[in-house]
Coordinates of C-alpha atoms in Angstrom, one line a residue:
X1 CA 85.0 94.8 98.9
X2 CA 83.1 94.0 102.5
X3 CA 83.4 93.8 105.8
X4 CA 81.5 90.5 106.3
X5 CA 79.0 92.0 108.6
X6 CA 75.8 90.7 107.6
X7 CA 72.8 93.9 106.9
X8 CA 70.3 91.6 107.1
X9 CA 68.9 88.2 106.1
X10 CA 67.3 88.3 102.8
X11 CA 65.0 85.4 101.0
X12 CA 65.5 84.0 97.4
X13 CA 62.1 84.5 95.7
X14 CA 62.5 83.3 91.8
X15 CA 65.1 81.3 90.5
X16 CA 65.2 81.1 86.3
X17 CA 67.7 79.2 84.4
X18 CA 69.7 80.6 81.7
X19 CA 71.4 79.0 78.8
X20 CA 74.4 79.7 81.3
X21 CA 73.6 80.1 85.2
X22 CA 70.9 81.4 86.5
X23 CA 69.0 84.9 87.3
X24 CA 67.9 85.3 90.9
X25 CA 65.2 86.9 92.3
X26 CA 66.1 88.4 96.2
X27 CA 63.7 90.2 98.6
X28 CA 65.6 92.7 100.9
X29 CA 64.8 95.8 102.8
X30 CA 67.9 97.8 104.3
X31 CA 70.3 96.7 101.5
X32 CA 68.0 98.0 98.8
X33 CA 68.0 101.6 100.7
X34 CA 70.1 103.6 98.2
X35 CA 70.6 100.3 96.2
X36 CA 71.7 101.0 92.4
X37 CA 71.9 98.7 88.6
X38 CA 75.5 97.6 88.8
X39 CA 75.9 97.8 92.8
X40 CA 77.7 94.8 94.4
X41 CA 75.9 93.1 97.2
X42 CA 77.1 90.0 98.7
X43 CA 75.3 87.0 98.6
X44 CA 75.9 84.6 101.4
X45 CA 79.6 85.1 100.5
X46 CA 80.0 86.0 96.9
X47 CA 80.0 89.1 95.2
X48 CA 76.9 89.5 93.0
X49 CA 76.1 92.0 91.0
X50 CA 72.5 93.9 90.9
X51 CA 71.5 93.6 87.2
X52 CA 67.5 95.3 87.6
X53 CA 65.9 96.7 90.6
X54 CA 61.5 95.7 91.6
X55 CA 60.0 96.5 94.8
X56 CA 61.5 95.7 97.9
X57 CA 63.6 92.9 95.3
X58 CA 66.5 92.8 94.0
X59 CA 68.1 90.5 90.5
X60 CA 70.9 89.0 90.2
X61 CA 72.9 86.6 87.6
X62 CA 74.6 83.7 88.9
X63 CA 77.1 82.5 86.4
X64 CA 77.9 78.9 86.4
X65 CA 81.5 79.5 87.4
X66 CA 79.7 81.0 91.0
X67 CA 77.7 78.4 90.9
X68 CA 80.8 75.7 90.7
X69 CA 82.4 77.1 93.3
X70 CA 80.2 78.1 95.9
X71 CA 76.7 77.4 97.9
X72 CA 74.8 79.0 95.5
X73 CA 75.2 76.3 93.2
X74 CA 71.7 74.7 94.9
X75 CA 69.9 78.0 96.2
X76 CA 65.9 77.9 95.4
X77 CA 63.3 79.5 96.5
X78 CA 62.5 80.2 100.0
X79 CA 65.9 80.1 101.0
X80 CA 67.3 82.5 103.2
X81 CA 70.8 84.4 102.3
X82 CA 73.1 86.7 104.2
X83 CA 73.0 89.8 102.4
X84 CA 75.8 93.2 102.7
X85 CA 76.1 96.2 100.6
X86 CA 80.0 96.6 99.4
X87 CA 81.8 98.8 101.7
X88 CA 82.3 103.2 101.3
X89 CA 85.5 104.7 101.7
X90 CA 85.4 106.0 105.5
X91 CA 83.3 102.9 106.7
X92 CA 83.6 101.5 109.6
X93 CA 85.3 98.2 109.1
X94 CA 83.4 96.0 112.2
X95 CA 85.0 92.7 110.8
X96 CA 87.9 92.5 108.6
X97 CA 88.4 93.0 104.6
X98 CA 86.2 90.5 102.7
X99 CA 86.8 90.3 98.3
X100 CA 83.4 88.2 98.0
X101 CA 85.6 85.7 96.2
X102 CA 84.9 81.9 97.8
X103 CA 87.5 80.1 97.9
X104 CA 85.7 76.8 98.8
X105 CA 82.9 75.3 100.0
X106 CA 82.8 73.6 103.6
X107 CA 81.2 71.6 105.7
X108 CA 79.7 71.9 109.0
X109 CA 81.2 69.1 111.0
X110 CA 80.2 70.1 114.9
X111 CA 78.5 72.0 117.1
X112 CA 78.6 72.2 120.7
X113 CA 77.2 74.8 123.5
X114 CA 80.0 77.0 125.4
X115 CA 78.2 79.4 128.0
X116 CA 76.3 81.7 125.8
X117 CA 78.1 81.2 122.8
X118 CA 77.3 77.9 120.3
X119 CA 81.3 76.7 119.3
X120 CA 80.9 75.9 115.6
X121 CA 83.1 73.3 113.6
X122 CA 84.0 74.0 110.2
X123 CA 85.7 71.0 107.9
X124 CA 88.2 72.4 104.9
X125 CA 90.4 71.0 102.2
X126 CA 94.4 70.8 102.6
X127 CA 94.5 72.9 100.0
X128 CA 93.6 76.1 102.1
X129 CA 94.4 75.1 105.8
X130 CA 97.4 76.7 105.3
X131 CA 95.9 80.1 105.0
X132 CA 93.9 79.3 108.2
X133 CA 95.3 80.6 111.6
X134 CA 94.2 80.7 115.3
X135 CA 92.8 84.1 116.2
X136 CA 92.9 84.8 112.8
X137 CA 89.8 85.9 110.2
X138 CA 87.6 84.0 108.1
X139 CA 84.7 84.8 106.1
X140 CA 81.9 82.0 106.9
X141 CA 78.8 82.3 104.6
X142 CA 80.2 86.1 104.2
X143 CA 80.0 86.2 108.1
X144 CA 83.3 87.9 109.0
X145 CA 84.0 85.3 111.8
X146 CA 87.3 85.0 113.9
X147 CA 88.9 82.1 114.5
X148 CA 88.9 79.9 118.2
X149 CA 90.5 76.7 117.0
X150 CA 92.5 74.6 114.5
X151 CA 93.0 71.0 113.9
X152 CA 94.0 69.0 111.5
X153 CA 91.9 70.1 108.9
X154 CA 88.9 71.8 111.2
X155 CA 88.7 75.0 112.4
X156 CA 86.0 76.3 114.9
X157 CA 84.4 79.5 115.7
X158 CA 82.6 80.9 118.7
X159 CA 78.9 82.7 118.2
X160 CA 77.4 84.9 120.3
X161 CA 73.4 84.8 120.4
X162 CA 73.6 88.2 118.2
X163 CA 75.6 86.8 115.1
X164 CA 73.1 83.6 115.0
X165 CA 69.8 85.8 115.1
X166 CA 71.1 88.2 112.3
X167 CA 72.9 85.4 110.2
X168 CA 71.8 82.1 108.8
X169 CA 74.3 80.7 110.5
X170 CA 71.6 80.0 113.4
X171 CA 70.3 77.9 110.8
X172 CA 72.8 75.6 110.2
X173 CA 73.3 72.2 111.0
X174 CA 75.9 69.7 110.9
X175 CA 76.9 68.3 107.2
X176 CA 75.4 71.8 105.6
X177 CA 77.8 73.1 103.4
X178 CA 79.3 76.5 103.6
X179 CA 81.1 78.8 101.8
X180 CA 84.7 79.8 103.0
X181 CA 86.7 82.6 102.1
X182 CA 90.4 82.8 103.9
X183 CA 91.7 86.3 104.5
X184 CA 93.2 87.9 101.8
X185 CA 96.3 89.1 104.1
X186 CA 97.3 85.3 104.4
X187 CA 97.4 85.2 100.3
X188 CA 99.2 88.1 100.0
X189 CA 101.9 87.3 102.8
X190 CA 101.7 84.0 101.2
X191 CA 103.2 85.4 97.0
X192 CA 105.3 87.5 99.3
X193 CA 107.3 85.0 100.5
X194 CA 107.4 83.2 97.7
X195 CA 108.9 85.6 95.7
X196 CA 111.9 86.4 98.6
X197 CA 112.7 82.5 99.2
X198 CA 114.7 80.7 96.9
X199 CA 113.7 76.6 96.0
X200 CA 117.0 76.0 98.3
X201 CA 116.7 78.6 101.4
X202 CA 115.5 77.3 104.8
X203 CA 113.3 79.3 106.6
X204 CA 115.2 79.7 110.7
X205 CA 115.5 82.4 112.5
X206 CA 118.6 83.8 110.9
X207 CA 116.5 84.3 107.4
X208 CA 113.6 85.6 109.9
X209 CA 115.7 88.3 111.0
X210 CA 117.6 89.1 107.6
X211 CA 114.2 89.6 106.3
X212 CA 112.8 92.2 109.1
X213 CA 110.9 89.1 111.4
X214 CA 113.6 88.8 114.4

């Protein structure tokens, strides 16, 4: 589990295929500190696991499953990932609670300039815009992010000069892809419900109430 705030940016170094995925060569600094074979360290989003240790680098395997479903998919070398050690027991928790699981990838569809702050545009699939909610969290790239607008099927997001100096994200452009994760809270309220309403029962305020909500 994270926090998706971002320890710093690290760069992809070696990228090997394997008869299934591939193994991934990172350089880091600060998450490498007390770093351990079998840690989990999120990759620009998903939840990788540290198979052997070098200097100042780190190697991962990327199965193709991760590779299907997130940005990772097309990562070579030189390029630059957001990187966070999994989160301690008495941790601060600066962002909200982040699995490392992707639930899609994205695309940048806007950008524009709002005082100091760059308002970005993030296009998703119906399938997860339920789970999207103003002021609510969302996990950009495995940037713990909160959310400043929704439409249709966008969503935007402001950032402050900090997040886009310690994040790729001040890399980005429009049509990049990302990779989204939704908060988990929004899944689990999600089955939650499920499992209380029956096929027939309308949801109004006198099942809100029966229920604890009024």
């Amino acid at each position: 589990m994270f926090t998706g705030i971002v320890e710093e940016i690290g760069t992809i170094t070696e990228v090997h295929p394997q008869s299934s995925g591939v193994t991934v060569k990172i350089k880091a600094e600060t998450v490498l500190e007390d770093a351990k074979v079998g840690d989990s360290i999120a990759v620009d989003g998903p939840c990788l696991t540290v198979r052997d240790l070098e200097q100042r680098v780190f190697v991962v395997d990327i199965s193709e499953e991760t590779r299907r479903r997130t940005t990772l998919r097309s990562c070579k070398v030189g390029t630059r990932v957001n990187l966070e050690r999994s989160l301690r027991l008495g941790d601060r928790i600066g962002g909200h609670l982040v699995l490392g699981h992707v639930d899609e990838i994205a695309t940048i569809s806007g950008w524009k300039n709002e005082g100091t702050s760059s308002i970005m545009q993030v296009t998703v699939s119906p399938k997860i815009k339920p789970y999207i909610a103003y002021k609510g969290s969302i996990a950009v790239d495995g940037v713990s992010l909160t959310i400043a607008d929704v439409s249709d099927n966008k969503f935007e997001v402001a950032l402050i000069p900090h997040t886009l100096q310690v994040t790729t994200l001040g890399d980005k452009r429009n049509g990049d892809s990302v990779n989204i994760e939704v908060d988990v809270m929004a899944r689990y309220i999600e089955t939650l419900m499920q499992n209380q309403i029956p096929p027939s029962q309308t949801i109004d305020l006198e099942f809100l109430q029966k229920h604890g909500y009024g």
